[in-house]
Short mmCIF file of C-alpha atoms and ligand atoms in Angstrom, two decimals:
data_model
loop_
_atom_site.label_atom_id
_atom_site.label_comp_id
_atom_site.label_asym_id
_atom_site.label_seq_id
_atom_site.Cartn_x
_atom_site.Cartn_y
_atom_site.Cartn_z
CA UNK A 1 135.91 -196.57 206.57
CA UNK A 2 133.17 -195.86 204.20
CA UNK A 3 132.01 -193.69 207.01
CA UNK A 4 134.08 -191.86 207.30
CA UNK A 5 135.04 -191.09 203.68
CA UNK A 6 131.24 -189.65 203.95
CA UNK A 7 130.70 -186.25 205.61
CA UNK A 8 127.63 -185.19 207.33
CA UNK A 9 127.25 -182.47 204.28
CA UNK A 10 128.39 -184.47 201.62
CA UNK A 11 125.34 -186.68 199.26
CA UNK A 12 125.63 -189.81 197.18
CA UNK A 13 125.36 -189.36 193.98
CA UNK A 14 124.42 -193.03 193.38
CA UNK A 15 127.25 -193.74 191.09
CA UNK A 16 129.40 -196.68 192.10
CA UNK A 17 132.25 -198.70 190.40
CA UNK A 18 134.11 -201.54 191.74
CA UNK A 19 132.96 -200.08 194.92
CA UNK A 20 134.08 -196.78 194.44
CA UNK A 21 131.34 -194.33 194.99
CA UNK A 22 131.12 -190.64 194.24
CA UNK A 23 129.82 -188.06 196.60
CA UNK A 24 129.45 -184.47 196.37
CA UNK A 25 131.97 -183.67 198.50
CA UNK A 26 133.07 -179.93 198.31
CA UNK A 27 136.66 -179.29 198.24
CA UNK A 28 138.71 -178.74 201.55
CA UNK A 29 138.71 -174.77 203.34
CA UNK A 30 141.81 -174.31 202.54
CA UNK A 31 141.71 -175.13 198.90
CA UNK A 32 139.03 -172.46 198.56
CA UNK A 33 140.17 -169.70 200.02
CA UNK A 34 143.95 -170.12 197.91
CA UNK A 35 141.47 -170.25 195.17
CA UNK A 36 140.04 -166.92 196.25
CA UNK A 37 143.09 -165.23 197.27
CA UNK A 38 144.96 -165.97 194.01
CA UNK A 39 142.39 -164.39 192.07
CA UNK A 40 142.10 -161.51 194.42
CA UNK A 41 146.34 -161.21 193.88
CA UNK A 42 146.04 -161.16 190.35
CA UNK A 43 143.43 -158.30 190.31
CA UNK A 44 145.63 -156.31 191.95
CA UNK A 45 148.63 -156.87 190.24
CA UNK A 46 147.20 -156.40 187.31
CA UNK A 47 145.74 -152.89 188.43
CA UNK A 48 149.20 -152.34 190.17
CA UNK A 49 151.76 -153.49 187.36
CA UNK A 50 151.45 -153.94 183.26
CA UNK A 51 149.62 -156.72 182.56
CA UNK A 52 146.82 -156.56 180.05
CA UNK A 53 148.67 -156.79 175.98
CA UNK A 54 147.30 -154.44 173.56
CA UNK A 55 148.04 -153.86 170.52
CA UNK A 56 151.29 -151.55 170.48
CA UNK A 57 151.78 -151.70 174.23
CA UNK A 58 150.10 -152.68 177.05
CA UNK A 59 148.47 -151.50 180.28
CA UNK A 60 150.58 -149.37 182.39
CA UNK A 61 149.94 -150.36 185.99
CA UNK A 62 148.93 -147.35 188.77
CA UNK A 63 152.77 -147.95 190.31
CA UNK A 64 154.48 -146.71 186.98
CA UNK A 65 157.09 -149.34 187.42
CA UNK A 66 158.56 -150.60 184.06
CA UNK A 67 161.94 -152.65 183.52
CA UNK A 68 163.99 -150.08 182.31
CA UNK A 69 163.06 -147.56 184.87
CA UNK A 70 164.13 -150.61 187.39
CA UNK A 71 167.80 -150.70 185.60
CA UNK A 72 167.83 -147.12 186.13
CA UNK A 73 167.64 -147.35 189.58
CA UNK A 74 169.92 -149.79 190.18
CA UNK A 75 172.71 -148.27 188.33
CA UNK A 76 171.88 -145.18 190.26
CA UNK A 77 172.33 -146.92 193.50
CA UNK A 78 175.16 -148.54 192.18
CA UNK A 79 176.90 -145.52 190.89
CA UNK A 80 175.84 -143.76 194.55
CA UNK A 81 178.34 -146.57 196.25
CA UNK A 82 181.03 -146.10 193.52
CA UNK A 83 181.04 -142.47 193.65
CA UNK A 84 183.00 -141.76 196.61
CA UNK A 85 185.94 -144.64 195.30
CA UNK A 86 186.24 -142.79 191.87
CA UNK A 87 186.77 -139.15 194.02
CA UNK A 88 189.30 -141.23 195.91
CA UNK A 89 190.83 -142.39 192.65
CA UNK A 90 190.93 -138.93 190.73
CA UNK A 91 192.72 -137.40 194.05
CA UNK A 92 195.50 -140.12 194.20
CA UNK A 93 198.43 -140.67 193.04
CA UNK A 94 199.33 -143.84 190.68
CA UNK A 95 201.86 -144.68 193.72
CA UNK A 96 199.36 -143.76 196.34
CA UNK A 97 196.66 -146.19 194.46
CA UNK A 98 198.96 -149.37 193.92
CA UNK A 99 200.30 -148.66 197.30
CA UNK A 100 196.54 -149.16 198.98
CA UNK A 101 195.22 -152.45 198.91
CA UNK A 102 191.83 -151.94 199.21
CA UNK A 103 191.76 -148.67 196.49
CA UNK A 104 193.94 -150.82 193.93
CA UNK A 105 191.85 -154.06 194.00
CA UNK A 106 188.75 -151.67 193.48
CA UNK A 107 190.35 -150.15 190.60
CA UNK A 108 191.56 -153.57 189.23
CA UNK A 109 188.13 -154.73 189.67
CA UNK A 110 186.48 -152.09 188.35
CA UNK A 111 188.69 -152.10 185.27
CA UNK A 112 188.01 -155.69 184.44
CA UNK A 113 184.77 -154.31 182.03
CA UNK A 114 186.12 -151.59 180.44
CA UNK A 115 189.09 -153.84 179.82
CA UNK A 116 187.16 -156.11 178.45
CA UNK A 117 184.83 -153.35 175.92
CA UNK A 118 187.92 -151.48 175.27
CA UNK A 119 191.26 -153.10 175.19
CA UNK A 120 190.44 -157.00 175.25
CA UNK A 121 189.73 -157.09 171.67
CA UNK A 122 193.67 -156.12 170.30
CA UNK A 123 195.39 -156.97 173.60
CA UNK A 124 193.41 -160.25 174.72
CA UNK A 125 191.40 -160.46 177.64
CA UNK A 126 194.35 -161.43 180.02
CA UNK A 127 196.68 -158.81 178.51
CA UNK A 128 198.41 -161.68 176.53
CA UNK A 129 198.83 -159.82 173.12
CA UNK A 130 197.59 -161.17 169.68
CA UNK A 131 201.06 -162.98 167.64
CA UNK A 132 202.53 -160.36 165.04
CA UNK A 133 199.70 -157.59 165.59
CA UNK A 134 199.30 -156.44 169.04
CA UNK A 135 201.85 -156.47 171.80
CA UNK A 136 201.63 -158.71 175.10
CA UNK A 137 200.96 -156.48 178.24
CA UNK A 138 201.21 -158.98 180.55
CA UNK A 139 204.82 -159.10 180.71
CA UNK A 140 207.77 -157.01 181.81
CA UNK A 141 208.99 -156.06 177.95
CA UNK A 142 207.74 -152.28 177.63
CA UNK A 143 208.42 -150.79 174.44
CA UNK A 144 207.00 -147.10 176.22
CA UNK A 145 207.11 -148.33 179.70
CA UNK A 146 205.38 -149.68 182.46
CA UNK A 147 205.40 -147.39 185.32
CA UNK A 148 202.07 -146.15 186.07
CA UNK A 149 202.61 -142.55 184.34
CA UNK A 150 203.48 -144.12 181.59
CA UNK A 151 200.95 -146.52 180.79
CA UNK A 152 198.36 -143.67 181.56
CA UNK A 153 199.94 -141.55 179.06
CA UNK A 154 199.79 -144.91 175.95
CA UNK A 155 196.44 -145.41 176.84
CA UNK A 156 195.53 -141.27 177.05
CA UNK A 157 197.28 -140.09 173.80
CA UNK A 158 197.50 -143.52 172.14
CA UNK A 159 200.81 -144.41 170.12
CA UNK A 160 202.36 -144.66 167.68
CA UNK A 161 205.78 -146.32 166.71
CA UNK A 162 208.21 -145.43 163.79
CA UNK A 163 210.71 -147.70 161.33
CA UNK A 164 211.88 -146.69 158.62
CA UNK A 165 211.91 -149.13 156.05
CA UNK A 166 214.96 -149.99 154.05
CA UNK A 167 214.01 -151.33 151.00
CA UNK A 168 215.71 -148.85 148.67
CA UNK A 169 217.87 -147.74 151.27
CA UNK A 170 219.94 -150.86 151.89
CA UNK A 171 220.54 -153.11 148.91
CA UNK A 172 219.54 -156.53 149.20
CA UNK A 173 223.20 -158.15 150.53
CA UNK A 174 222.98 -155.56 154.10
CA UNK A 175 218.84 -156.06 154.43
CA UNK A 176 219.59 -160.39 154.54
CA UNK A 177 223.34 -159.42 156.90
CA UNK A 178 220.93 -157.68 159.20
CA UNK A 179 218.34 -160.34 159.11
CA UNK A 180 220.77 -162.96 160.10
CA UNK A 181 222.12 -160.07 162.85
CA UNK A 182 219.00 -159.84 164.34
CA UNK A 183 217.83 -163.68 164.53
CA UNK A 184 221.83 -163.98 165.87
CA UNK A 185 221.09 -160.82 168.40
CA UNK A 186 218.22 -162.93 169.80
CA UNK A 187 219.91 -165.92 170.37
CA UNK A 188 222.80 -163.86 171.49
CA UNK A 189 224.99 -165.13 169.23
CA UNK A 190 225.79 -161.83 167.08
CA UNK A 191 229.62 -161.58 166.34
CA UNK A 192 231.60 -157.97 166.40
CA UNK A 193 231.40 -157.74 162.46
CA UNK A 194 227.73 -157.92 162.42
CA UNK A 195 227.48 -155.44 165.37
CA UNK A 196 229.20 -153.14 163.23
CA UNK A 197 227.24 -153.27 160.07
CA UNK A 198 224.43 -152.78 162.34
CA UNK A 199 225.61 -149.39 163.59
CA UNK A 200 227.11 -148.70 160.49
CA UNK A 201 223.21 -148.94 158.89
CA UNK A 202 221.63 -146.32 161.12
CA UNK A 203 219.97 -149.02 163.25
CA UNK A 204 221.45 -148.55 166.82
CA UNK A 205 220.65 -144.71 166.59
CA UNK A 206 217.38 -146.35 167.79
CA UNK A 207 218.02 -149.38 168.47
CA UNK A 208 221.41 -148.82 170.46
CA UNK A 209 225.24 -149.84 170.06
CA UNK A 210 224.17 -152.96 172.07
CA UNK A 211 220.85 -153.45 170.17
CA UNK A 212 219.07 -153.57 173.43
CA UNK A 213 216.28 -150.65 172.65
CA UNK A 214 215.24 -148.79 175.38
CA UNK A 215 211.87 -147.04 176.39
CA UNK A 216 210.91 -144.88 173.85
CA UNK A 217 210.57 -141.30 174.96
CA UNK A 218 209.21 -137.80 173.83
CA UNK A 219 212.43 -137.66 171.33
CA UNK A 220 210.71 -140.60 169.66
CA UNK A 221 214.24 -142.39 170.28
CA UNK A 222 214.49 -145.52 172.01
CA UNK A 223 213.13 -148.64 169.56
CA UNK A 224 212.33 -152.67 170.92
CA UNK A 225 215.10 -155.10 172.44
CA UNK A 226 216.49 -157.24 169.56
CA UNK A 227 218.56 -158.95 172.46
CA UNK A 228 216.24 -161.02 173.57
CA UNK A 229 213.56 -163.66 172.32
CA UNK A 230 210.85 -162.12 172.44
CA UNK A 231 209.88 -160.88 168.76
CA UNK A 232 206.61 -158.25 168.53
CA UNK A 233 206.16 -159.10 164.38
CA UNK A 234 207.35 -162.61 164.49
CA UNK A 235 210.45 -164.39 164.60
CA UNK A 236 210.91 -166.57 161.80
CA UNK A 237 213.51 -165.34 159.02
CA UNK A 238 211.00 -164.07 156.61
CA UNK A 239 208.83 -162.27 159.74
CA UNK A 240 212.07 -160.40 160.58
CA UNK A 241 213.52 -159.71 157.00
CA UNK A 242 209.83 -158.27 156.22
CA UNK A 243 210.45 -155.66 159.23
CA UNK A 244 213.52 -154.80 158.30
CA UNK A 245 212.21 -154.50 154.93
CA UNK A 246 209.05 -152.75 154.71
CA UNK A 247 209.71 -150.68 158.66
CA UNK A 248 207.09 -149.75 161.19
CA UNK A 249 204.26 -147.71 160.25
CA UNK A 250 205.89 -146.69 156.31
CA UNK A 251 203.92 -146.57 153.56
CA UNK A 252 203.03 -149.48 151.60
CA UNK A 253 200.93 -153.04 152.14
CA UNK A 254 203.91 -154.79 153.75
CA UNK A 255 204.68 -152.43 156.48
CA UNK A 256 204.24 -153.51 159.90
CA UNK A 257 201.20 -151.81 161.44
CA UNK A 258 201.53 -150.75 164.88
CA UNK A 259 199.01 -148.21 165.74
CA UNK A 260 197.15 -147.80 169.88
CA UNK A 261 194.46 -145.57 169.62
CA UNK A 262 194.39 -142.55 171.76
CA UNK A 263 191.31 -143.02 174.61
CA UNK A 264 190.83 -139.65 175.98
CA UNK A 265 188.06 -138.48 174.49
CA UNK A 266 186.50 -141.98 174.93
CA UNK A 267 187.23 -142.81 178.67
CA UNK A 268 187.51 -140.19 181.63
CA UNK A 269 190.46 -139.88 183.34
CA UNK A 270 189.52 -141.99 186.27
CA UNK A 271 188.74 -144.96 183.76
CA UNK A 272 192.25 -144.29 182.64
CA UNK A 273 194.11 -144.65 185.48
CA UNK A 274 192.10 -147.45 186.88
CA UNK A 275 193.06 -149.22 183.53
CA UNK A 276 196.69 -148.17 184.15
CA UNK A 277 196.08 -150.17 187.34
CA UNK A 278 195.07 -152.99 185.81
CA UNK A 279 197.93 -153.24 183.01
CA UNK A 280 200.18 -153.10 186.09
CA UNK A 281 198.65 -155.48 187.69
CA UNK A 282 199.06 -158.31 184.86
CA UNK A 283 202.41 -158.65 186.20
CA UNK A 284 204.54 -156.63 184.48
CA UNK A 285 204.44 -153.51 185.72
CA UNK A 286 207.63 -151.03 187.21
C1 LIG B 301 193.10 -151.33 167.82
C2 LIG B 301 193.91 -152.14 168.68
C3 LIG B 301 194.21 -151.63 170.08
C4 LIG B 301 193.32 -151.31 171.07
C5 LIG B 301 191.80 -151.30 171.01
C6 LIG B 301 194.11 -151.00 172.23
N1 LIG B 301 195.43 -151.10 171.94
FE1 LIG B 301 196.96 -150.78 173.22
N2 LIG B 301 198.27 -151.00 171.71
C7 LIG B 301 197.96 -151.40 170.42
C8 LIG B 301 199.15 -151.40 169.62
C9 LIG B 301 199.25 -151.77 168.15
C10 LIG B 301 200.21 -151.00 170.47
C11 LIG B 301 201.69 -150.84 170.09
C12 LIG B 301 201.91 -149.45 169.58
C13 LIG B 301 203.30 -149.31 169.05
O1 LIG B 301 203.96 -150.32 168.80
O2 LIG B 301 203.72 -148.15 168.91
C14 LIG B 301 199.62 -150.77 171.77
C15 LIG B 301 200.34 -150.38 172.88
C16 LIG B 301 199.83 -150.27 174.16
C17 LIG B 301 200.57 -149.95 175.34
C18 LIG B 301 202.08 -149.66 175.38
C19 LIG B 301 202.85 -150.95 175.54
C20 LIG B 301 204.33 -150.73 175.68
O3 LIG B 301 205.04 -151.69 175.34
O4 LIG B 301 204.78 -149.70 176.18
C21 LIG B 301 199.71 -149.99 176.40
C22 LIG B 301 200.03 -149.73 177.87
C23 LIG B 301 198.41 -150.29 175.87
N3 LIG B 301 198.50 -150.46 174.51
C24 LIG B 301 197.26 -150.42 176.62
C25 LIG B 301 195.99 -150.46 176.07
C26 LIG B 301 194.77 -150.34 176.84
C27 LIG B 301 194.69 -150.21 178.36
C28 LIG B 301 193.74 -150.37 175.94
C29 LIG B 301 192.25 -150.20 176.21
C30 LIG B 301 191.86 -148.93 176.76
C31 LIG B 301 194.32 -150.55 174.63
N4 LIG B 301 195.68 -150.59 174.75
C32 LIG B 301 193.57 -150.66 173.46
C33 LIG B 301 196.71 -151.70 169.95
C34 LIG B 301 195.54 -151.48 170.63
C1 LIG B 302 213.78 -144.54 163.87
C2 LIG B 302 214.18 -145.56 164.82
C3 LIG B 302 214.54 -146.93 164.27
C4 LIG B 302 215.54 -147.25 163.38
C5 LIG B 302 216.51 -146.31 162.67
C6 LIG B 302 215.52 -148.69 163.26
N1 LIG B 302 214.53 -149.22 164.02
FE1 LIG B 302 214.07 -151.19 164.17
N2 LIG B 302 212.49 -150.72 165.33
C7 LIG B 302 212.20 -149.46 165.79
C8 LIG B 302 211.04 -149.54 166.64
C9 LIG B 302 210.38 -148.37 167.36
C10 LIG B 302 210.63 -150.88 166.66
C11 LIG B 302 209.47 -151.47 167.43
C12 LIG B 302 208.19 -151.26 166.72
C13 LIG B 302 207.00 -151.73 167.52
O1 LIG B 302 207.12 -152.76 168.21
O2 LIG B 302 205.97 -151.08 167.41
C14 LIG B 302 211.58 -151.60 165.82
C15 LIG B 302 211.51 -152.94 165.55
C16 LIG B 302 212.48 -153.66 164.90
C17 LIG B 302 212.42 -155.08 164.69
C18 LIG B 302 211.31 -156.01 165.11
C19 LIG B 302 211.47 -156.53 166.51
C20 LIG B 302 210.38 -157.49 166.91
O3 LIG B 302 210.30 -157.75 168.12
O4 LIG B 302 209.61 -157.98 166.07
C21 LIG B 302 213.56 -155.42 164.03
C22 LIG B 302 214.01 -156.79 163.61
C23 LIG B 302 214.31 -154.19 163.82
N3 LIG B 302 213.60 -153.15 164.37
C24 LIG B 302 215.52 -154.12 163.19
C25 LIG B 302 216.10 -152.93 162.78
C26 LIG B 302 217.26 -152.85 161.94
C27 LIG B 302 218.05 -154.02 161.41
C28 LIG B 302 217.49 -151.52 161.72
C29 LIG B 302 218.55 -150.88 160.86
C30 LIG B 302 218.38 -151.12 159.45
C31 LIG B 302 216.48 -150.78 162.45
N4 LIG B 302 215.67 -151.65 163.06
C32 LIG B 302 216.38 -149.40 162.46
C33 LIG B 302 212.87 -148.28 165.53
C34 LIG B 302 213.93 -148.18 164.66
#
């Protein structure tokens, strides 16, 4: 054993404990030439890439390569592959898109981001609306509309909606009647009388004889659905009296806000309709 622990090359060095000796063994071939060849590596690298810190920078590297110019490249490449898809988009109809699998998952994909940077933060990530502020766009209750030229034309020119409040208008007594009509509309459980009082007040020029809204269209007529249970400012008694109250986009603090901003100087127009894809896609879209 001892034998053969001691190569021809090797010496004693006379040190021995607990019969342990130590030789002079040199390390094994192929421990010396990794040795070598690392060193060798990081030369070159570092003559190759930046390496060496100084004070404000550091070396450059003979390849020129740096992170950002890396990025670069990648988006180029990246934008080289989606190039072709977004000519395909800008030449096709909304039908013609959600019609083609493959062309409307690509824009629904593709969408996801600028969904997400654009529209996320009022509308939720999934479309699902924020309580009382902004509306839900992940169901079938369009206050616009949800055919694909529609939504293309909210998100182009924005929108805006318009109540008029009736503080001042009404008195008190016909503001709390169409309070009650509206919470009774919802659970569809408004008699004739308050129907009447309703049309009698102005409301169902917008609104309509049967209180069901409509789209509203370039006449600015049509208003929301007060028919059914789904309420955009809330649907306790105070949320609705405060609508009726103080309108849509009136002066004053109390007014219910309801302002989309216009993207088309922010967003090109395939962006647009790929979003328009992607509202539709949420599930309620016509
Ligand atoms: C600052 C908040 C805000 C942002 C950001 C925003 N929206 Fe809106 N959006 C609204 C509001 C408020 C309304 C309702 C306008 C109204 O009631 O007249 C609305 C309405 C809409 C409608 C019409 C819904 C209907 O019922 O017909 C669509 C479609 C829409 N938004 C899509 C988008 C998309 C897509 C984006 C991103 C590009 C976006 N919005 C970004 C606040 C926002
Ligand atoms: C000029 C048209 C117009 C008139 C007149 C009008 N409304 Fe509205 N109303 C609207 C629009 C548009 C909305 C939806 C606003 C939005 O969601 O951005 C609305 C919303 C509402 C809401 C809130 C619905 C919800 O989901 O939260 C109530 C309640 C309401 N109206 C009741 C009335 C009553 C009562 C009258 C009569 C006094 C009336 N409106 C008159 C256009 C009108």
């Amino acid at each position: 054993m001892a034998k053969q622990n001691k190569p021809e090359h090797a010496s004693d060095t006379g040190h021995e404990w607990d019969g342990i000796r130590e030789l002079t063994n040199p390390p094994p071939r192929w421990w010396m030439i990794s040795l070598h060849a690392s060193w060798i590596w990081c030369v070159i690298y570092f003559i190759l890439y930046p390496a060496i810190p100084l004070i404000h920078d550091s070396t450059k590297g003979i390849l020129g390569w740096t992170q950002i110019k890396e990025y670069k490249e990648a988006v180029a490449e990246n934008e080289a592959i989606r190039q072709p898809y977004l000519q395909k988009i800008s030449a096709m109809s909304g039908q013609q898109i959600l019609g083609d699998p493959g062309m409307r998952n690509f824009a629904d994909s593709s969408a996801k981001a600028i969904f997400g940077d654009n529209c996320a933060g009022c509308h939720g990530a999934g479309g699902q609306g924020a309580p009382g502020l902004f509306p839900v766009l992940a169901d079938d209750d369009w206050l616009y509309g949800g055919d694909f030229d529609t939504l293309v034309e909210s998100i182009t020119n924005g929108r805006q909606s318009f109540m008029p409040a009736q503080q001042g208008v009404l008195d008190e007594a016909a503001i709390n009647q169409l309070t009650d009509f509206a919470l009774a509309a919802s659970a569809g459980k408004a008699t004739p009388e308050q129907f009447a009082l309703f049309s009698q007040s102005g409301c169902s020029g917008c609104h309509g004889e049967d209180a069901k809204g409509g789209a509203i269209n370039k006449l600015g007529t049509g208003a929301a659905n007060l028919t059914d249970a789904i309420w955009r400012f809330g649907g306790s008694r105070e949320d609705v009296l405060r609508t009726i109250r103080y309108g849509v986009n009136q002066d004053g603090p109390n007014t219910r806000v309801a302002i989309m901003p216009a993207f088309n100087g922010k967003l090109g127009p395939e962006n647009i309709k790929m979003l328009a894809v992607k509202v539709h896609q949420f599930g309620g879209g016509q």
